[in-house]
Structure formats: structure tokens, C-alpha cells
Short mmCIF file of C-alpha atoms and ligand atoms in Angstrom, two decimals:
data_model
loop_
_atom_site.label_atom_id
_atom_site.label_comp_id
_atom_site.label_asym_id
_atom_site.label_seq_id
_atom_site.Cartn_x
_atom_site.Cartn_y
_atom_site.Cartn_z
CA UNK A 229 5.71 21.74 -19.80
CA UNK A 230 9.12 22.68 -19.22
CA UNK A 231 11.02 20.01 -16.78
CA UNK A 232 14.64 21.18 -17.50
CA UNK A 233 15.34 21.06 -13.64
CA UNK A 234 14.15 17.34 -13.36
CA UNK A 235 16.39 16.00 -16.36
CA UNK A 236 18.86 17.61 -15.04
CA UNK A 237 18.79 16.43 -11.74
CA UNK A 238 17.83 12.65 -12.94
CA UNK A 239 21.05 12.95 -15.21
CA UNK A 240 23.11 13.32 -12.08
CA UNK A 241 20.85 10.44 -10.61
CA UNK A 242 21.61 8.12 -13.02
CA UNK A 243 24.98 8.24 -11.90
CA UNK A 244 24.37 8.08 -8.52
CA UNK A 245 21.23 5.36 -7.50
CA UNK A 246 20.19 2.31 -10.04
CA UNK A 247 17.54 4.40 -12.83
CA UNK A 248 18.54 7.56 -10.68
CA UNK A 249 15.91 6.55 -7.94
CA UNK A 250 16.09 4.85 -4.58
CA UNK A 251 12.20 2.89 -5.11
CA UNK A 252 12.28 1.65 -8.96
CA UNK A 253 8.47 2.81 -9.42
CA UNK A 254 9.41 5.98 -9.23
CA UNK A 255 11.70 5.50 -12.08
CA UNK A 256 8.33 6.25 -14.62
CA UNK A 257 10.09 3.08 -16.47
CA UNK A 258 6.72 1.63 -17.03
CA UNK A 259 4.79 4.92 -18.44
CA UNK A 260 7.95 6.39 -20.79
CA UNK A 261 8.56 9.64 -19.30
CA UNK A 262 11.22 10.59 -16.97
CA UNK A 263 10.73 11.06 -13.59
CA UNK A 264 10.14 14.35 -12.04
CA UNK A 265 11.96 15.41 -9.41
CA UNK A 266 9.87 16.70 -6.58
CA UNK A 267 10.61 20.55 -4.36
CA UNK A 268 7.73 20.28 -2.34
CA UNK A 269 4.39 19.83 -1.63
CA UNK A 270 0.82 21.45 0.30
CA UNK A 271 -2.39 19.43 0.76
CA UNK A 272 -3.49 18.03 -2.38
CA UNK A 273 -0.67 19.91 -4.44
CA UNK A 274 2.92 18.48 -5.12
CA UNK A 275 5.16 20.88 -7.30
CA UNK A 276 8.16 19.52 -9.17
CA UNK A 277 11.17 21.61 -9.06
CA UNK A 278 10.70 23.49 -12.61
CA UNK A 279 7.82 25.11 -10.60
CA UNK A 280 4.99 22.80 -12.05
CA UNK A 281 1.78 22.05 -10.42
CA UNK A 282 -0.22 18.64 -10.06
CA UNK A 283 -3.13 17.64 -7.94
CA UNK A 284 -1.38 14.26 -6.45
CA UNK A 285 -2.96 11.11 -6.36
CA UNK A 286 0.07 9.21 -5.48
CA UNK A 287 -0.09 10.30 -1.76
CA UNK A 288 3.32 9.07 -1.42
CA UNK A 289 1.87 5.65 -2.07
CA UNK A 290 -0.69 5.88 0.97
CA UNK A 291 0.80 8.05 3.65
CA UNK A 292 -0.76 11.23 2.40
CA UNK A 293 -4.37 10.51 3.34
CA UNK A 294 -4.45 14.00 5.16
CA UNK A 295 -2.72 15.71 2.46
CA UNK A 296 0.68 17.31 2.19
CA UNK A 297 2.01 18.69 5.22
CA UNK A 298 -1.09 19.17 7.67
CA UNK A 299 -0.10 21.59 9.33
CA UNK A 300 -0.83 19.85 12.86
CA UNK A 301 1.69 17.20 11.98
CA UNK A 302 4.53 19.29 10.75
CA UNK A 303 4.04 21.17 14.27
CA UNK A 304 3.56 18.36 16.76
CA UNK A 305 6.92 16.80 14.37
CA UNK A 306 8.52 20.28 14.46
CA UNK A 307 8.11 20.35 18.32
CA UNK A 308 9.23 16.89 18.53
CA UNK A 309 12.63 17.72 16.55
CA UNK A 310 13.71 20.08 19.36
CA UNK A 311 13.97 17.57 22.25
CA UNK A 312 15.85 15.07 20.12
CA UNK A 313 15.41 12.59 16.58
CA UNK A 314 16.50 9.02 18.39
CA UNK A 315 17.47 8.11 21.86
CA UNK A 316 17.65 4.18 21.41
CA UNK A 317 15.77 3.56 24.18
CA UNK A 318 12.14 3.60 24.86
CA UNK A 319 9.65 6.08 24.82
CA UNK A 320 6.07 7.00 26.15
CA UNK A 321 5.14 7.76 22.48
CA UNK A 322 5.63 3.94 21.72
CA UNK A 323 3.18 3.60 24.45
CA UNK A 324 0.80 5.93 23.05
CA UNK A 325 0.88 5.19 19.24
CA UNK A 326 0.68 1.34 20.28
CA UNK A 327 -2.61 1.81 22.39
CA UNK A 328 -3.89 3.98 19.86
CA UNK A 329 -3.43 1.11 17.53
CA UNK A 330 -4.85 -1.43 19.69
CA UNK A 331 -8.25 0.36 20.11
CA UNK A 332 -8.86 1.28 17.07
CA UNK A 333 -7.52 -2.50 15.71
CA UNK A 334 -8.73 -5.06 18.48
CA UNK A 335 -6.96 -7.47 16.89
CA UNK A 336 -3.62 -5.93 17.81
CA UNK A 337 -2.93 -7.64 20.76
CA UNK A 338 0.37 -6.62 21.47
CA UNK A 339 2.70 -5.94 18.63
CA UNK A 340 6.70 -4.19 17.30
CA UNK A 341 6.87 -1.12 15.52
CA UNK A 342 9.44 -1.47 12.77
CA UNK A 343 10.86 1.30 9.87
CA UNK A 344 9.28 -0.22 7.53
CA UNK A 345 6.33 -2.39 5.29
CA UNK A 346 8.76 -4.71 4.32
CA UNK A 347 10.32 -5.01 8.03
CA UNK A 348 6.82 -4.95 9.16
CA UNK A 349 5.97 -8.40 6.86
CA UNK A 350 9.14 -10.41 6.53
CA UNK A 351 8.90 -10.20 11.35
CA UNK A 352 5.44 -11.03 10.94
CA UNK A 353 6.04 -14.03 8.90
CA UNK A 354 9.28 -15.33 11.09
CA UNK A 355 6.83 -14.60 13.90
CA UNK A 356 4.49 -17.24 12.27
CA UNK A 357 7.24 -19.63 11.53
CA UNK A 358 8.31 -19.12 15.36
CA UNK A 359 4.84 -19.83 16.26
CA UNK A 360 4.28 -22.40 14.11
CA UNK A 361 8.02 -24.40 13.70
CA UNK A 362 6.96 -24.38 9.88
CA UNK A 363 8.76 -23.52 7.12
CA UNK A 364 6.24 -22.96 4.04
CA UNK A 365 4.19 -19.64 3.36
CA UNK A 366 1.35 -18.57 1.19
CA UNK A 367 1.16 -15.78 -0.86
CA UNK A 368 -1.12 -14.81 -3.54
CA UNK A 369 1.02 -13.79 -7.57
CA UNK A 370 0.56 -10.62 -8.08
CA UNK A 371 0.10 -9.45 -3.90
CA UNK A 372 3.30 -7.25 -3.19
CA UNK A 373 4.62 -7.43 0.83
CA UNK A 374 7.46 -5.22 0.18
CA UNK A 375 11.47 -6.75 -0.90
CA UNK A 376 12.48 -9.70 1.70
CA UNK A 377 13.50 -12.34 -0.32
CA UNK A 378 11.14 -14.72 0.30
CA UNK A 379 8.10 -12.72 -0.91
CA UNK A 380 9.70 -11.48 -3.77
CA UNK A 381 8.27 -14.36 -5.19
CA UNK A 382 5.75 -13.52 -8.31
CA UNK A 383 5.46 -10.38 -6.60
CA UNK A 384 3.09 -7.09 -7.60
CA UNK A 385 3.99 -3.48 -8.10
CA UNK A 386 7.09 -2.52 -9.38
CA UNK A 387 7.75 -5.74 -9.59
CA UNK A 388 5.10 -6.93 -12.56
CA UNK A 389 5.87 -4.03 -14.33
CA UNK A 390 9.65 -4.82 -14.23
CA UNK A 391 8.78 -8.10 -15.51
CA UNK A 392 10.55 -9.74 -12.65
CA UNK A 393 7.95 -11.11 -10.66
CA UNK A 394 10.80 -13.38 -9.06
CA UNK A 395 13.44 -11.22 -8.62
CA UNK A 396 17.02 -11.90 -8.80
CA UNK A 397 18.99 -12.64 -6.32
CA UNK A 398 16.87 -14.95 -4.51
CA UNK A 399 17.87 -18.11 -3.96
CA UNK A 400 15.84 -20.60 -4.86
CA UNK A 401 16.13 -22.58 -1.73
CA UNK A 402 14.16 -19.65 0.12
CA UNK A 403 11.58 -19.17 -3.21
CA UNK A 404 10.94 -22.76 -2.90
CA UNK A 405 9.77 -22.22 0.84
CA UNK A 406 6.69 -19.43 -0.63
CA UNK A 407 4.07 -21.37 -1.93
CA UNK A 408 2.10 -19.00 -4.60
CA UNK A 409 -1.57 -19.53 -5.02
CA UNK A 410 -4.24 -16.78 -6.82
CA UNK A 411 -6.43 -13.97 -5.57
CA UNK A 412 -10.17 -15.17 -5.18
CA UNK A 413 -9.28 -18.32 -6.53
CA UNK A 414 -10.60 -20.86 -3.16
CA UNK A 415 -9.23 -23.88 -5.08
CA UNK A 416 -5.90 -22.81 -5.41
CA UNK A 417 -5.25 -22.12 -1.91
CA UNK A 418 -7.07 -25.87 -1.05
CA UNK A 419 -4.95 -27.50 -3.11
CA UNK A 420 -1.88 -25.82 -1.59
CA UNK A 421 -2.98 -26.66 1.79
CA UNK A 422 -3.82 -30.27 0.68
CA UNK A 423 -0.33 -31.01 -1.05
CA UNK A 424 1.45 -29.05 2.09
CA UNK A 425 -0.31 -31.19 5.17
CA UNK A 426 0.66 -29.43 8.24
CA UNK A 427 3.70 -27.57 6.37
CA UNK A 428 2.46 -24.27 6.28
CA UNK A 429 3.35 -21.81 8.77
CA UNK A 430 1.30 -18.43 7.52
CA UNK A 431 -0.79 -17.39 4.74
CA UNK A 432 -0.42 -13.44 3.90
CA UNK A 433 -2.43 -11.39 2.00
CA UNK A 434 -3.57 -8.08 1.13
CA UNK A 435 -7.13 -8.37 2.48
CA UNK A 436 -7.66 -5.91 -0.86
CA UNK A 437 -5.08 -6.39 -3.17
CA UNK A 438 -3.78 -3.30 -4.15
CA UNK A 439 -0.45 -3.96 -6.08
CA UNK A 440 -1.92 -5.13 -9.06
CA UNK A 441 -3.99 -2.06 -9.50
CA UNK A 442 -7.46 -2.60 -7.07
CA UNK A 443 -8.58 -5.89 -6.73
CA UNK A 444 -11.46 -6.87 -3.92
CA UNK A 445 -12.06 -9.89 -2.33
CA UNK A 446 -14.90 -11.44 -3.69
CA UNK A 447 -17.65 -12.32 -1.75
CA UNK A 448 -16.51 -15.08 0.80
CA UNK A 449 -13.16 -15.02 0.08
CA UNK A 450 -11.36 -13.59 3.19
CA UNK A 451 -14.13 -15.59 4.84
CA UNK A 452 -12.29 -18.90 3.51
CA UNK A 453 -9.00 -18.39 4.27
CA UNK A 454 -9.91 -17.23 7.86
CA UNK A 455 -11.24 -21.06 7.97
CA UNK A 456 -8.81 -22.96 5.85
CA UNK A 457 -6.08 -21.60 7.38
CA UNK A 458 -7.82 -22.34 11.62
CA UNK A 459 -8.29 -25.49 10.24
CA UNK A 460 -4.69 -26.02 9.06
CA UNK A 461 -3.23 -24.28 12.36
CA UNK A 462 -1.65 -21.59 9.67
CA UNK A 463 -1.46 -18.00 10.79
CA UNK A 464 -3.57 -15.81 8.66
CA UNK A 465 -1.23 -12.41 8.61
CA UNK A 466 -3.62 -9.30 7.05
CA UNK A 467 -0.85 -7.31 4.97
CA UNK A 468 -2.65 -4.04 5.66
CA UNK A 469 0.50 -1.59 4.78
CA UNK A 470 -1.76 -0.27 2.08
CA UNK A 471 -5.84 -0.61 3.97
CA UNK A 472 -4.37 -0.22 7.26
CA UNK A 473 -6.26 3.50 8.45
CA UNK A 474 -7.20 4.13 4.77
CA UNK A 475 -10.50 1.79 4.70
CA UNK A 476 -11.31 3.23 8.11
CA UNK A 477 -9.63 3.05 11.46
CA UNK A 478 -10.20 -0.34 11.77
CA UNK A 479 -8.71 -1.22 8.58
CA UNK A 480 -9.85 -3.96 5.79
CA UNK A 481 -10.57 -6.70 8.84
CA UNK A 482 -12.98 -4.17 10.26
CA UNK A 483 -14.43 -3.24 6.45
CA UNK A 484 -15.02 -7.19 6.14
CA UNK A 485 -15.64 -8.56 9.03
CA UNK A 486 -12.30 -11.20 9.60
CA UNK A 487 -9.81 -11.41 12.53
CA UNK A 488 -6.49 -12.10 11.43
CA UNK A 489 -4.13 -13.74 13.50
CA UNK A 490 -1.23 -11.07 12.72
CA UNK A 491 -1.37 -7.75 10.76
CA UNK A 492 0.84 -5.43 9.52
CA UNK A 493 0.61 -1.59 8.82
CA UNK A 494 2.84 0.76 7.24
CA UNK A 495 2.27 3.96 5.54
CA UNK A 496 -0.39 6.11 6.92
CA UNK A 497 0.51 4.59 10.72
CA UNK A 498 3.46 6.43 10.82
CA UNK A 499 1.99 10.02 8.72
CA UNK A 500 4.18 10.07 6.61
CA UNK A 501 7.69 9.20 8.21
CA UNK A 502 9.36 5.95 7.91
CA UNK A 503 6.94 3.93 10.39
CA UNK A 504 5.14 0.41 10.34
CA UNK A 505 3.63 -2.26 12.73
CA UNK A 506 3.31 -5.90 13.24
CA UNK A 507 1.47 -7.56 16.22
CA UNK A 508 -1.54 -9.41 16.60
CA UNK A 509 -2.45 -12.32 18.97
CA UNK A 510 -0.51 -12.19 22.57
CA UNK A 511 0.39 -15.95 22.33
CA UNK A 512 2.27 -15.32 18.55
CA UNK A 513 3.73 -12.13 19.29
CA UNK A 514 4.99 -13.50 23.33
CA UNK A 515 7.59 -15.57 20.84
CA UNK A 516 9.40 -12.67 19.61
CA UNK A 517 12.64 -11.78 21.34
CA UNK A 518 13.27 -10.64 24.24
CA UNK A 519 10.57 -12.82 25.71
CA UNK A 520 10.75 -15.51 23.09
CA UNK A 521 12.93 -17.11 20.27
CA UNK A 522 12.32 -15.26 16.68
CA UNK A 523 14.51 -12.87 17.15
CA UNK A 524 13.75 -8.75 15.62
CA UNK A 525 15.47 -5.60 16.01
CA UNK A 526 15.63 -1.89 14.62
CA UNK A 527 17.82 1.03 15.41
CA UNK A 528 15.22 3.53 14.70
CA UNK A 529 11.90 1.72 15.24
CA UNK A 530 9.37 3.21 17.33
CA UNK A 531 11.33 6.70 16.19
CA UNK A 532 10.50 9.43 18.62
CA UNK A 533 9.83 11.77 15.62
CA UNK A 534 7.90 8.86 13.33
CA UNK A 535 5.44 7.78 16.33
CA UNK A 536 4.74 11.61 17.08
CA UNK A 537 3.77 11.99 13.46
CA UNK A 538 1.84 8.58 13.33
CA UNK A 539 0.02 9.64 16.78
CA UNK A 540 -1.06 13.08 15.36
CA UNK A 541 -2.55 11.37 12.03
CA UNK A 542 -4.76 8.48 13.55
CA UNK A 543 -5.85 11.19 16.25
CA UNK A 544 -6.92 13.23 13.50
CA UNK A 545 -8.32 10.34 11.67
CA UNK A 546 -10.21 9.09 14.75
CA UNK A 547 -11.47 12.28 15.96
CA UNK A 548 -12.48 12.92 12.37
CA UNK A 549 -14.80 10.15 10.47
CA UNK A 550 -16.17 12.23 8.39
CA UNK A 551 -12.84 12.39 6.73
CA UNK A 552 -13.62 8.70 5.52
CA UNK A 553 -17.03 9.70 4.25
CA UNK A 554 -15.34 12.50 2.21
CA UNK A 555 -12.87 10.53 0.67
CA UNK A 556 -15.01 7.77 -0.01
CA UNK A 557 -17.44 9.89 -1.70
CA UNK A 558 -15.32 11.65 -3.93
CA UNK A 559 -13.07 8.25 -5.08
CA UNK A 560 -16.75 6.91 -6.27
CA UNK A 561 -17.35 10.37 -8.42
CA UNK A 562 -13.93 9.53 -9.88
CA UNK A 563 -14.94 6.17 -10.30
CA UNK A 564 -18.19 7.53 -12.28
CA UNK A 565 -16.05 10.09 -14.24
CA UNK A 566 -13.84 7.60 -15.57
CA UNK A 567 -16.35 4.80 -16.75
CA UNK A 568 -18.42 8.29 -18.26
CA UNK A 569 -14.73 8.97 -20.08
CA UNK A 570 -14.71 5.21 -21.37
CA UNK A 571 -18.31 5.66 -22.80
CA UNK A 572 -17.93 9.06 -23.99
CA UNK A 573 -14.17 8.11 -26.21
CA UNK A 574 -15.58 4.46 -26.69
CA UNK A 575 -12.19 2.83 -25.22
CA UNK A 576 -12.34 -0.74 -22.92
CA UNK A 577 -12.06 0.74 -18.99
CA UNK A 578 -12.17 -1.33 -16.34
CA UNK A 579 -12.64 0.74 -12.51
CA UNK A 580 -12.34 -0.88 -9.54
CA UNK A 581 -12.87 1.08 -6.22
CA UNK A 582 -13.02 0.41 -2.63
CA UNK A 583 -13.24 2.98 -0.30
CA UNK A 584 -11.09 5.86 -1.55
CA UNK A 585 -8.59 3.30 -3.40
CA UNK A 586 -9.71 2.86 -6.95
CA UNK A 587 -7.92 2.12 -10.06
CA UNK A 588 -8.74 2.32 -13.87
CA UNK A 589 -7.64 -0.90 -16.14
CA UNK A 590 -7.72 -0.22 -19.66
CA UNK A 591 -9.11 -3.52 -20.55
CA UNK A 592 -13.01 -4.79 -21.30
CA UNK A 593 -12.71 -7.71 -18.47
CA UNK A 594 -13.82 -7.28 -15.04
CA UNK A 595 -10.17 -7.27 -13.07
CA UNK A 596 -11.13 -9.77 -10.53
CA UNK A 597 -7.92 -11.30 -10.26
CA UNK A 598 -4.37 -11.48 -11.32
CA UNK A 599 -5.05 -12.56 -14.95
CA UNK A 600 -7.60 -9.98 -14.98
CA UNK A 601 -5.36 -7.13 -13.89
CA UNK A 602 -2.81 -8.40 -16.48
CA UNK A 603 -5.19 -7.99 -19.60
CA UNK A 604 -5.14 -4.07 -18.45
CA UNK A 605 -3.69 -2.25 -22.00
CA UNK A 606 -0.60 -0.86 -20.38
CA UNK A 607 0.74 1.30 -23.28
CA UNK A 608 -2.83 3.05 -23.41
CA UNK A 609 -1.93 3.30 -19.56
CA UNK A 610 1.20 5.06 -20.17
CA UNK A 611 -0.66 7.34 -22.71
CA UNK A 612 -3.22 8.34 -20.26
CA UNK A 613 -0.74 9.48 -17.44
CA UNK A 614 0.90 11.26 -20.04
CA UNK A 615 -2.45 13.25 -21.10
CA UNK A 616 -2.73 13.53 -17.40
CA UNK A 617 0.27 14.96 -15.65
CA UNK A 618 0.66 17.64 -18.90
CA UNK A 619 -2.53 18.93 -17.80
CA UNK A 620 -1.72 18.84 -14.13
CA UNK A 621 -3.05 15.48 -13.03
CA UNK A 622 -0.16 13.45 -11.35
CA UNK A 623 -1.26 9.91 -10.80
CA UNK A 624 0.34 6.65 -10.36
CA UNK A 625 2.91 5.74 -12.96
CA UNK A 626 2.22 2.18 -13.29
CA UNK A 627 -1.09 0.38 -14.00
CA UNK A 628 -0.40 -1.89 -11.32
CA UNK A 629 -1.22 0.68 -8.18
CA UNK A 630 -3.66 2.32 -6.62
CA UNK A 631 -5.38 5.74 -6.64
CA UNK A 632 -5.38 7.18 -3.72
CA UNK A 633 -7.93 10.49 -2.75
CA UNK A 634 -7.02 12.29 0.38
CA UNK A 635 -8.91 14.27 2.55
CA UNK A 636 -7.01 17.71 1.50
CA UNK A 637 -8.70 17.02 -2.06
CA UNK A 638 -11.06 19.93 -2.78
CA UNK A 639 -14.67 19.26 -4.82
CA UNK A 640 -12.46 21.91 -7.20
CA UNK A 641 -9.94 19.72 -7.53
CA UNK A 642 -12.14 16.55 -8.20
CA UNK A 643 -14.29 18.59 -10.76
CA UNK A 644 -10.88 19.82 -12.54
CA UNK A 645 -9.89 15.80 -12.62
CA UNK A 646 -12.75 15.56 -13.90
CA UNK A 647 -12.86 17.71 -16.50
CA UNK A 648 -9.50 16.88 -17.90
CA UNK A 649 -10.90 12.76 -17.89
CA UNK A 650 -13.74 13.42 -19.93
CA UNK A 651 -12.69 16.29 -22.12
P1 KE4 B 42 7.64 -0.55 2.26
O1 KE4 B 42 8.78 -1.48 2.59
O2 KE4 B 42 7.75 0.01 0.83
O3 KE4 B 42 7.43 0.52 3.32
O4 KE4 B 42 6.28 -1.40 2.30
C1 KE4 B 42 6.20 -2.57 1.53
C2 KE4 B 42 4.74 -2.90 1.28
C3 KE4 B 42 4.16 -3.92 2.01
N1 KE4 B 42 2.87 -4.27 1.83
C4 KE4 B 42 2.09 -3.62 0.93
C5 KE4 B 42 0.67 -4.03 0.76
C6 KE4 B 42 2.63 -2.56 0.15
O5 KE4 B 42 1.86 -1.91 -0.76
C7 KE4 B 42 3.97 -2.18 0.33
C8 KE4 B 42 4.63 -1.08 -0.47
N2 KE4 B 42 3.80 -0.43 -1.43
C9 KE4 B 42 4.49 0.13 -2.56
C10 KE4 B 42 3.47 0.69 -3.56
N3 KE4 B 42 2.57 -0.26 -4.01
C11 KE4 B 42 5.44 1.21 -2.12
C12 KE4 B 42 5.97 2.08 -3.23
C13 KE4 B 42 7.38 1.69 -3.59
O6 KE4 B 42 7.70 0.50 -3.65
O7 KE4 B 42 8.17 2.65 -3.83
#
């Protein structure tokens, strides 16, 4: 495959950015190639710029679950453009993209749209801490909330492959304030709350955790920390950046059944442009400034162009549920292919799927958890993707993410994935 155009380009990166990138994932650090350096992309296509072809299941990390460019975004955007990219001030589509939010997520109360996932969870959590006059948090090693330094504490994604769970840079005085239990593990998070009486302000989670490859909640679980943390006055924040519109419109607490205090969303909310959410109950949220104390603020948030974008992809979404059933379907027949492929070549593969999320451990545990996710064979990972994206196949570079199937993915396509996974 000839990628003269990308090493040229990253050589000029390198000099420019840290590992020539501006999101280390996308350095390929973790899978030994080099990234590629993308010219564009069309529904389920991306092409790098040597002219090469790959059916994506990166989706931008989520965004894409319309595919590339839908062509009714990129005109209501394109319309948009004309009559201005910021004013500063705000805007009906706030309005509209809020509402839109709040039916289809009752639990939404009233809520800030931010630039970003990480903006979205570090306001949610000072919201809590507001709320609360607490300083401690819960998260759960190996759930990834995006860089603020406090949850860059034993952190997922990038961050387990780059071996630095707890990143540099963080003083330990805020580290010490994010208390660190385990994913479906009920006695870690009791004995957190029992040595932290009354200390903790919020417990956040990914309601499935989807930064350490695809992890579900077992049975119960989200069930228990919706108690535990009532019973402890602790806000329960839903990080839905990554289930937020992708397990439906309702999200992961409408998948499972649990009302979080506070949520955030990221990702597909905005369509692709730099949008995300937090909000949740009236009485948290009437805290944050102007009307209360925790104080938040954005240049660009609630971006005329981002919200026009966001609007035009849950009103596709919502108008649209078959879309879910689609995608659904063909993540399971991926799911199938690849435990066929682990029969058929012999080799220890692990799938876990949830709606169209899934992810394939090369390991012979069941990845029910952090440690689980960790006994995943990561050089055979690296091998596969390699196998993959030289026949056309571009998926995550890191064992530690998702797969994500969009609606702009074509039985063809699927059948051609499959065909390259069990050939
Ligand atoms: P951003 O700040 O990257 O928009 O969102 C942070 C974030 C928050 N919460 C969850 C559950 C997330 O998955 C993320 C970001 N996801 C990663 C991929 N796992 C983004 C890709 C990247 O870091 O480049």
C-alpha cells in the first residue's frame, strides 16, 4: 500500500505537534504503524491522502454514526456558514438543540453546552462539588472522562496504552481528591463510600465502559450505584460522551433503566463538530453561574454552526429508529464473524458488543472488567489492524476502544469485513 504522502506529511508533524498529532491515539503508537494522514471522507469510506480506501470503523471516535458527510448536515452547516460562525451571544439554535435534548433525555433538566467531552465532565463534576460542598470523586481505573486533571487518574484510552494511567503533570494534591474504585466490582465502590463518610461529592461513570475496549455493566450494577450513591447524597453523573445517541436516543440510562443525577454527552450531540452537554437535575444545574456559584464559561459553546449540525443529526436520528435497528443488527453479525474467525484460526478472542459498540480482545477470559480488558494480547492486536487496514479495513488503533458501525455501512461493506476476518 503505498502511503508516501502520509510519511511525509507526519515527518513535518513530528516537528510541529508532540508524535506529529494533536489527540495521542491517533499517533498508531500502540499498533506500530504510522499514522495516516486523512484527505477526506463519504459515508462509510475515509481515504487517506495517497488515495487509499478503508471502510471506517473509527467514526471519528463516535460522531460518525450517520456516516461521513450526510449530505443533510453538510447543507443545513453549509447554510449556517453564510449568516455567520460565532456571535458570542445567544442563539435560538441553543434553544432548539437543548429541547431536543431534553425530550429525547428526560433526565436533562436544564443543562450548558460546552466544546467539548472533557469540558462537558470536569463542569459536571464542579457542578457536583457546588452542589454537594464536597471535595472527593469516584471514578472507575480504566473509565476515560477526557484530560482534566483530576480524572486523569488511572485513566482508559490513550491513556492505558501510553502506560500512563496517571498522567504527568498532575499534582498529587488534586489525584488524591479522585477516589478510584473497579468496573462491576459493588465492593469496591462500598468500601470507598464507607472509608469516605459523607466526603464524596459525585461518582462518574461510563454507564458502558467503552475506553477499555467494551465493557457492560453487569447485571445490577448501574442499579447499585444509583442506590449507594442516593444513599450517600453523592451525585451519580452518567459519562455518556461515548452512549449518549449511539445506544438510542435516550442513551445508556434509557437502554438500562437508571436516572442519573447529571449526564454528559459529547460526540454524536454535536454531528460531528466540536459540541458536548452537561445538565441534569434543575436544583444541581440552578448552582452554576450566572444564577449560582460554580462558575463555567466557553467562547464558542453552544456554536451557531456546532448546534445546527448537532440539531440536524438527532432529528435524523429521532425521525429515523430504524437507523438503531440497522446498526445494531449488523455490529452483532460482526460480533458473529469475529468469534467464527477465532474458531476457524484457533486463536483466544474475546467480543463484547452492545448495541452497535463492540470490541474484539484477543484474550480467552471473558473482559468483564478492567483486569479482564488488560489480559487482551495487544501485540496480536496490533497484528490484526495491520492485516486489516492493508486490506482496506480501518479500525481502531488501540485495543482499548470501541468499534463503532454507522448507519452509512452497507450489508456490502459488512460482508467484505467479513470476508477479510475470516479469510
Ligand atoms: P473529548 O474531550 O475528547 O471530546 O471527550 C472526552 C471523553 C469523555 N468521555 C468519554 C466516555 C470519552 O470516550 C471521551 C473521549 N473519547 C476518546 C476515545 N475513546 C476520544 C478520542 C481521543 O482522545 O482522541
Amino acid at each position: 500500500m503505498d502511503i508516501r504522502k502520509s510519511e511525509e506529511l507526519y515527518k513535518i508533524a513530528l516537528d510541529l505537534m508532540p508524535g506529529g498529532v494533536n489527540s495521542p491515539v491517533r499517533a498508531f503508537g500502540s499498533v506500530g504503524r504510522n499514522p495516516l494522514f486523512i484527505d477526506h471522507a463519504k459515508g462509510s469510506r475515509i481515504y487517506d491522502v495517497d488515495g487509499n480506501e478503508y471502510i471506517d470503523y473509527v467514526c471519528s471516535w463516535g460522531p460518525g454514526i450517520l456516516g461521513h458527510a450526510h449530505p443533510e448536515v453538510i447543507e443545513a452547516v453549509q447554510k449556517a456558514c453564510l449568516d455567520g460562525l460565532t456571535f458570542g451571544a445567544p442563539t435560538g439554535k441553543e434553544n432548539q438543540l437543548a429541547s431536543m435534548i431534553r425530550d429525547c433525555v428526560p433526565s436533562m433538566e436544564m443543562m450548558r453546552l460546552v466544546s467539548s467531552g472533557t469540558e462537558a465532565t470536569m463542569s459536571a463534576i464542579r457542578a457536583a462539588r457546588g452542589y454537594t460542598g464536597r471535595d472527593k470523586i469516584i471514578k472507575f481505573k480504566g473509565c476515560y472522562h477526557g484530560h482534566s486533571d483530576g480524572l486523569l487518574v488511572q485513566a482508559g484510552s490513550a491513556a492505558l496504552t501510553q502506560s500512563v494511567p496517571d498522567s504527568a503533570g498532575v499534582p498529587a494534591s488534586f489525584a488524591q481528591q479522585t477516589l478510584v474504585a473497579l468496573y462491576n466490582d459493588k465492593d469496591s465502590v462500598r468500601e470507598l463510600f464507607e472509608n469516605n463518610k459523607d466526603q464524596i461529592a459525585a461518582l462518574i461513570v461510563e454507564p458502558v465502559a467503552a475506553n477499555m475496549g467494551v465493557v457492560p455493566p453487569e447485571e445490577g450494577f448501574l442499579e447499585f450505584l444509583r442506590e449507594i450513591t442516593a444513599e450517600n447524597g453523592t451525585v451519580l453523573i452518567f459519562d455518556e460522551v461515548i452512549t449518549g445517541f449511539r445506544l438510542g436516543v435516550g442513551g445508556a440510562q434509557a437502554w438500562y433503566g437508571i436516572k442519573p443525577d447529571l449526564t454528559t454527552f459529547g460526540k454524536i450531540v454535536g454531528g460531528g463538530m466540536p459540541m458536548a452537554v452537561y445538565g441534569g437535575s434543575k436544583e444541581i444545574m440552578r448552582n452554576v453561574a450566572p444564577t449560582g456559584k460554580v462558575y463555567q464559561a466557553g467562547t464558542l459553546s453552544g456554536n451557531p454552526i456546532a448546534t445546527t449540525a448537532g440539531i440536524k443529526t438527532l432529528q435524523i436520528l429521532s425521525e429515523h429508529p430504524e437507523i438503531y435497528t440497522k446498526i445494531e443488527k449488523n455490529a452483532q453479525k460482526l460480533a458473529d464473524a469475529y468469534r467464527e474467525r477465532a474458531r476457524k484460526r484457533g486463536i483466544s478472542l474475546h467480543v463484547n458488543q452492545v448495541g452497535s459498540l463492540l470490541c474484539a480482545y484477543f484474550t480467552g477470559e471473558k473482559v468483564k472488567d478492567y483486569a479482564g480488558a488488560l489480559s487482551s494480547d495487544t501485540k496480536a492486536y496490533a497484528e490484526y489492524f495491520g492485516e486489516l487496514l492493508d486490506q482496506g479495513i480501518y479500525v481502531a488503533p488501540s485495543q482499548f476502544e470501541a468499534m463503532f458501525v454507522s448507519a452509512a455501512h452497507t450489508d456490502e461493506d459488512i460482508d467484505r469485513t467479513i470476508d477479510v476476518l475470516l479469510k
